[in-house]
């Protein structure tokens, strides 16, 4: 090791020499001797949305606590913190000078949306309306409730809300405050694409119309692209040190991040680039038909929700993406396939061994991760399993921990590994991106894709992260209808027609980045948006 990384260097030996220059400089903050150090700070701007892109554990929250005036940065002098005046001196002449002056003078007010909304019910007793009324300093409760579709749950106890409802209520409560500075730590978990786009537009409007400063951490790259005006990339060694770059344009920041190389910093952050295909993957028939299923229907209770599934075929050795809004029956379909639910009509019993990772991962046994995984596969510890599963899913450093002590993202990675390690005919992953940071999503996508190719496995993936679906899927199954009332599942189809069906329902179009072919959401009503809608090409525009 080079003395900075706590573990084996993730890059080639030559890269060890390529340490960031910032490490010679003074950090903004160091928690203690040999403790985490943060280099660089993001620059909030009035009227703008500033994004931060980077893995967890890299110092994003530390930076925000500094900018919120909650944590006095010590400039690395952890034994004798030099105080705000020294900090101001250190930043004199930089873009942060005015901002730091205001923090020193106690003039900054801050509203924050926490990353883990699941914890809100533990902190708040009462119903949605009470929570929102308490936060509503701007008098916008009704407008926010309507735009974020939370009216149906206004009188519901916070305890009873689903993950997606809690996320929208937390966002509304933050945006209803009247402060100078808003910090939003991930807005997309549990939201479907339509809800993500609405949330992004609300945040942009508040910045532009009320001249507020917004700082957003987001791991869904398509949404980050739509949301932010400028972008700081955060990199380093999670838990050891983090560097926050100077602001980049959002386009360059995301392109450099995906390319694995930061231009201005002259820094490689990943050995390989992540690439998108400009045109829809050819509809190669990957293998024969694994299974064909008939039309199926299923309703709950006395018809509160009903799902109809159009019959279709799943091919051997394909990755089939499954997309559609929340509450439309995707998980119900998954549970029909696994035999956990009985259909009303049609026979969904596929006579297949299915390995299933549910949406909400609950593995709370008191058992160590290594013991759990080795009980699933005798491949555990083999060089193949280690290279293809453990390394990309970053399991090595949590092998000795207990399952019940894992964080949301750690549990998700163990669950994906467990699902792929089973020997099965069909692998079914429900929302593998949830709780993963951007780098973990990239690595998990790669692991699932490579596994499917090398093991001739057939994989079904339900997810709302459009980049993940694009990189993973060979074909697409599209769900539509009216959430919580009735859903319809179309037969599996080619990526191009599938994306067109799916995005036409949402009225969202994508263009291609000229340099990298990365899909980018078009501004509604822009020339390209209108043209692509006319031509019916929502995603893989020629
Ligand atoms: P992020 O928001 O990017 O996930 P954080 O800023 O929360 O990162 O944390 C960065 C690192 O600093 C982590 O390794 C964390 O354990 C460490 N850290 C955070 N707060 C403290 C503290 N009060 N004392 C010591 N270390 C801390
Ligand atoms: P998705 O996975 O697309 O979000 P689900 O299949 O989880 O959708 O749910 C579809 C609808 O069925 C939702 O309105 C949900 O509340 C309802 N639902 C799910 N499970 C049950 C159940 N066991 N009993 C009654 N209603 C249910």
mmCIF file of N, CA, C and O in Angstrom, residues 210-256:
data_model
loop_
_atom_site.group_PDB
_atom_site.id
_atom_site.type_symbol
_atom_site.label_atom_id
_atom_site.label_comp_id
_atom_site.label_asym_id
_atom_site.label_seq_id
_atom_site.Cartn_x
_atom_site.Cartn_y
_atom_site.Cartn_z
ATOM 1 N N UNK A 210 -36.572 31.786 -6.368
ATOM 2 C CA UNK A 210 -36.430 32.420 -5.048
ATOM 3 C C UNK A 210 -34.971 32.735 -4.736
ATOM 4 O O UNK A 210 -34.638 33.102 -3.612
ATOM 5 N N UNK A 211 -34.086 32.514 -5.702
ATOM 6 C CA UNK A 211 -32.670 32.833 -5.530
ATOM 7 C C UNK A 211 -32.038 32.109 -4.343
ATOM 8 O O UNK A 211 -31.296 32.682 -3.550
ATOM 9 N N UNK A 212 -32.349 30.829 -4.217
ATOM 10 C CA UNK A 212 -31.813 30.034 -3.104
ATOM 11 C C UNK A 212 -30.575 29.258 -3.553
ATOM 12 O O UNK A 212 -30.408 28.980 -4.740
ATOM 13 N N UNK A 213 -29.717 28.886 -2.581
ATOM 14 C CA UNK A 213 -28.568 28.017 -2.871
ATOM 15 C C UNK A 213 -28.941 26.577 -2.554
ATOM 16 O O UNK A 213 -29.361 26.281 -1.442
ATOM 17 N N UNK A 214 -28.736 25.704 -3.530
ATOM 18 C CA UNK A 214 -29.073 24.297 -3.335
ATOM 19 C C UNK A 214 -27.819 23.457 -3.492
ATOM 20 O O UNK A 214 -27.078 23.636 -4.463
ATOM 21 N N UNK A 215 -27.621 22.528 -2.568
ATOM 22 C CA UNK A 215 -26.505 21.594 -2.708
ATOM 23 C C UNK A 215 -27.112 20.194 -2.682
ATOM 24 O O UNK A 215 -27.835 19.853 -1.745
ATOM 25 N N UNK A 216 -26.853 19.413 -3.721
ATOM 26 C CA UNK A 216 -27.512 18.118 -3.849
ATOM 27 C C UNK A 216 -26.497 17.007 -4.068
ATOM 28 O O UNK A 216 -25.630 17.109 -4.930
ATOM 29 N N UNK A 217 -26.613 15.948 -3.263
ATOM 30 C CA UNK A 217 -25.851 14.730 -3.510
ATOM 31 C C UNK A 217 -26.796 13.759 -4.194
ATOM 32 O O UNK A 217 -27.917 13.556 -3.720
ATOM 33 N N UNK A 218 -26.399 13.191 -5.331
ATOM 34 C CA UNK A 218 -27.315 12.291 -6.030
ATOM 35 C C UNK A 218 -26.518 11.220 -6.762
ATOM 36 O O UNK A 218 -25.492 11.514 -7.361
ATOM 37 N N UNK A 219 -27.025 9.977 -6.710
ATOM 38 C CA UNK A 219 -26.322 8.864 -7.346
ATOM 39 C C UNK A 219 -26.990 8.407 -8.641
ATOM 40 O O UNK A 219 -26.467 7.545 -9.326
ATOM 41 N N UNK A 220 -28.172 8.934 -8.952
ATOM 42 C CA UNK A 220 -28.814 8.607 -10.233
ATOM 43 C C UNK A 220 -28.325 9.646 -11.247
ATOM 44 O O UNK A 220 -28.706 10.817 -11.205
ATOM 45 N N UNK A 221 -27.468 9.207 -12.153
ATOM 46 C CA UNK A 221 -26.753 10.170 -13.008
ATOM 47 C C UNK A 221 -27.672 10.885 -13.996
ATOM 48 O O UNK A 221 -27.451 12.055 -14.306
ATOM 49 N N UNK A 222 -28.706 10.213 -14.489
ATOM 50 C CA UNK A 222 -29.611 10.882 -15.436
ATOM 51 C C UNK A 222 -30.326 12.030 -14.731
ATOM 52 O O UNK A 222 -30.516 13.112 -15.291
ATOM 53 N N UNK A 223 -30.702 11.815 -13.470
ATOM 54 C CA UNK A 223 -31.412 12.845 -12.709
ATOM 55 C C UNK A 223 -30.450 13.942 -12.254
ATOM 56 O O UNK A 223 -30.759 15.129 -12.328
ATOM 57 N N UNK A 224 -29.266 13.578 -11.835
ATOM 58 C CA UNK A 224 -28.266 14.577 -11.446
ATOM 59 C C UNK A 224 -28.008 15.530 -12.610
ATOM 60 O O UNK A 224 -27.896 16.748 -12.449
ATOM 61 N N UNK A 225 -27.935 14.973 -13.803
ATOM 62 C CA UNK A 225 -27.682 15.741 -15.011
ATOM 63 C C UNK A 225 -28.791 16.775 -15.238
ATOM 64 O O UNK A 225 -28.550 17.914 -15.610
ATOM 65 N N UNK A 226 -30.015 16.349 -14.977
ATOM 66 C CA UNK A 226 -31.165 17.226 -15.176
ATOM 67 C C UNK A 226 -31.231 18.306 -14.090
ATOM 68 O O UNK A 226 -31.681 19.424 -14.306
ATOM 69 N N UNK A 227 -30.757 17.960 -12.916
ATOM 70 C CA UNK A 227 -30.982 18.746 -11.714
ATOM 71 C C UNK A 227 -29.955 19.860 -11.511
ATOM 72 O O UNK A 227 -30.298 20.972 -11.127
ATOM 73 N N UNK A 228 -28.683 19.562 -11.747
ATOM 74 C CA UNK A 228 -27.625 20.461 -11.278
ATOM 75 C C UNK A 228 -27.215 21.480 -12.338
ATOM 76 O O UNK A 228 -27.328 21.240 -13.533
ATOM 77 N N UNK A 229 -26.736 22.658 -11.859
ATOM 78 C CA UNK A 229 -26.150 23.663 -12.750
ATOM 79 C C UNK A 229 -24.636 23.497 -12.838
ATOM 80 O O UNK A 229 -24.048 23.729 -13.879
ATOM 81 N N UNK A 230 -24.012 23.156 -11.705
ATOM 82 C CA UNK A 230 -22.578 22.859 -11.718
ATOM 83 C C UNK A 230 -22.355 21.630 -10.843
ATOM 84 O O UNK A 230 -23.210 21.260 -10.040
ATOM 85 N N UNK A 231 -21.166 21.032 -11.001
ATOM 86 C CA UNK A 231 -20.934 19.751 -10.344
ATOM 87 C C UNK A 231 -19.524 19.682 -9.760
ATOM 88 O O UNK A 231 -18.549 20.032 -10.420
ATOM 89 N N UNK A 232 -19.452 19.227 -8.496
ATOM 90 C CA UNK A 232 -18.162 18.890 -7.895
ATOM 91 C C UNK A 232 -18.053 17.375 -7.880
ATOM 92 O O UNK A 232 -18.979 16.700 -7.428
ATOM 93 N N UNK A 233 -16.947 16.837 -8.333
ATOM 94 C CA UNK A 233 -16.735 15.398 -8.197
ATOM 95 C C UNK A 233 -15.974 15.180 -6.891
ATOM 96 O O UNK A 233 -15.073 15.964 -6.553
ATOM 97 N N UNK A 234 -16.365 14.159 -6.130
ATOM 98 C CA UNK A 234 -15.649 13.820 -4.898
ATOM 99 C C UNK A 234 -14.965 12.475 -5.109
ATOM 100 O O UNK A 234 -15.576 11.543 -5.612
ATOM 101 N N UNK A 235 -13.687 12.400 -4.784
ATOM 102 C CA UNK A 235 -12.980 11.131 -4.960
ATOM 103 C C UNK A 235 -11.975 10.974 -3.834
ATOM 104 O O UNK A 235 -11.783 11.886 -3.018
ATOM 105 N N UNK A 236 -11.331 9.814 -3.770
ATOM 106 C CA UNK A 236 -10.352 9.581 -2.711
ATOM 107 C C UNK A 236 -10.460 8.147 -2.251
ATOM 108 O O UNK A 236 -10.721 7.251 -3.059
ATOM 109 N N UNK A 237 -10.271 7.933 -0.970
ATOM 110 C CA UNK A 237 -10.344 6.588 -0.399
ATOM 111 C C UNK A 237 -11.391 6.661 0.713
ATOM 112 O O UNK A 237 -11.120 7.242 1.764
ATOM 113 N N UNK A 238 -12.591 6.103 0.466
ATOM 114 C CA UNK A 238 -13.649 6.238 1.472
ATOM 115 C C UNK A 238 -13.140 5.850 2.865
ATOM 116 O O UNK A 238 -12.487 4.833 3.025
ATOM 117 N N UNK A 239 -13.423 6.690 3.835
ATOM 118 C CA UNK A 239 -13.006 6.417 5.201
ATOM 119 C C UNK A 239 -11.610 6.935 5.528
ATOM 120 O O UNK A 239 -11.268 7.105 6.695
ATOM 121 N N UNK A 240 -10.777 7.203 4.502
ATOM 122 C CA UNK A 240 -9.409 7.669 4.756
ATOM 123 C C UNK A 240 -9.250 9.142 4.382
ATOM 124 O O UNK A 240 -8.857 9.964 5.204
ATOM 125 N N UNK A 241 -9.523 9.473 3.133
ATOM 126 C CA UNK A 241 -9.474 10.879 2.749
ATOM 127 C C UNK A 241 -10.413 11.110 1.575
ATOM 128 O O UNK A 241 -10.736 10.180 0.829
ATOM 129 N N UNK A 242 -10.850 12.338 1.418
ATOM 130 C CA UNK A 242 -11.699 12.690 0.286
ATOM 131 C C UNK A 242 -11.261 14.023 -0.284
ATOM 132 O O UNK A 242 -10.803 14.903 0.454
ATOM 133 N N UNK A 243 -11.374 14.145 -1.611
ATOM 134 C CA UNK A 243 -11.043 15.399 -2.281
ATOM 135 C C UNK A 243 -12.287 15.856 -3.026
ATOM 136 O O UNK A 243 -12.879 15.077 -3.784
ATOM 137 N N UNK A 244 -12.693 17.104 -2.791
ATOM 138 C CA UNK A 244 -13.813 17.662 -3.546
ATOM 139 C C UNK A 244 -13.225 18.603 -4.590
ATOM 140 O O UNK A 244 -12.524 19.553 -4.247
ATOM 141 N N UNK A 245 -13.479 18.322 -5.866
ATOM 142 C CA UNK A 245 -12.842 19.097 -6.937
ATOM 143 C C UNK A 245 -13.455 20.487 -7.033
ATOM 144 O O UNK A 245 -14.521 20.746 -6.480
ATOM 145 N N UNK A 246 -12.810 21.366 -7.793
ATOM 146 C CA UNK A 246 -13.421 22.639 -8.157
ATOM 147 C C UNK A 246 -14.643 22.335 -9.006
ATOM 148 O O UNK A 246 -14.748 21.246 -9.573
ATOM 149 N N UNK A 247 -15.556 23.329 -9.108
ATOM 150 C CA UNK A 247 -16.765 23.029 -9.879
ATOM 151 C C UNK A 247 -16.457 22.774 -11.350
ATOM 152 O O UNK A 247 -15.579 23.401 -11.933
ATOM 153 N N UNK A 248 -17.200 21.826 -11.935
ATOM 154 C CA UNK A 248 -17.119 21.520 -13.358
ATOM 155 C C UNK A 248 -18.495 21.749 -13.949
ATOM 156 O O UNK A 248 -19.487 21.775 -13.214
ATOM 157 N N UNK A 249 -18.575 21.839 -15.266
ATOM 158 C CA UNK A 249 -19.907 21.830 -15.862
ATOM 159 C C UNK A 249 -20.480 20.441 -15.599
ATOM 160 O O UNK A 249 -19.734 19.470 -15.460
ATOM 161 N N UNK A 250 -21.791 20.348 -15.505
ATOM 162 C CA UNK A 250 -22.408 19.066 -15.167
ATOM 163 C C UNK A 250 -22.065 18.033 -16.239
ATOM 164 O O UNK A 250 -21.735 16.882 -15.950
ATOM 165 N N UNK A 251 -22.108 18.493 -17.489
ATOM 166 C CA UNK A 251 -21.833 17.562 -18.593
ATOM 167 C C UNK A 251 -20.416 17.002 -18.474
ATOM 168 O O UNK A 251 -20.208 15.794 -18.503
ATOM 169 N N UNK A 252 -19.431 17.891 -18.291
ATOM 170 C CA UNK A 252 -18.048 17.412 -18.188
ATOM 171 C C UNK A 252 -17.838 16.572 -16.936
ATOM 172 O O UNK A 252 -17.145 15.562 -16.981
ATOM 173 N N UNK A 253 -18.419 17.016 -15.824
ATOM 174 C CA UNK A 253 -18.226 16.284 -14.575
ATOM 175 C C UNK A 253 -18.699 14.839 -14.708
ATOM 176 O O UNK A 253 -17.987 13.901 -14.345
ATOM 177 N N UNK A 254 -19.894 14.648 -15.262
ATOM 178 C CA UNK A 254 -20.428 13.282 -15.393
ATOM 179 C C UNK A 254 -19.638 12.498 -16.448
ATOM 180 O O UNK A 254 -19.307 11.334 -16.234
ATOM 181 N N UNK A 255 -19.292 13.149 -17.545
ATOM 182 C CA UNK A 255 -18.508 12.447 -18.568
ATOM 183 C C UNK A 255 -17.156 11.998 -18.015
ATOM 184 O O UNK A 255 -16.726 10.865 -18.243
ATOM 185 N N UNK A 256 -16.487 12.898 -17.289
ATOM 186 C CA UNK A 256 -15.178 12.533 -16.741
ATOM 187 C C UNK A 256 -15.330 11.421 -15.711
ATOM 188 O O UNK A 256 -14.540 10.485 -15.659
#
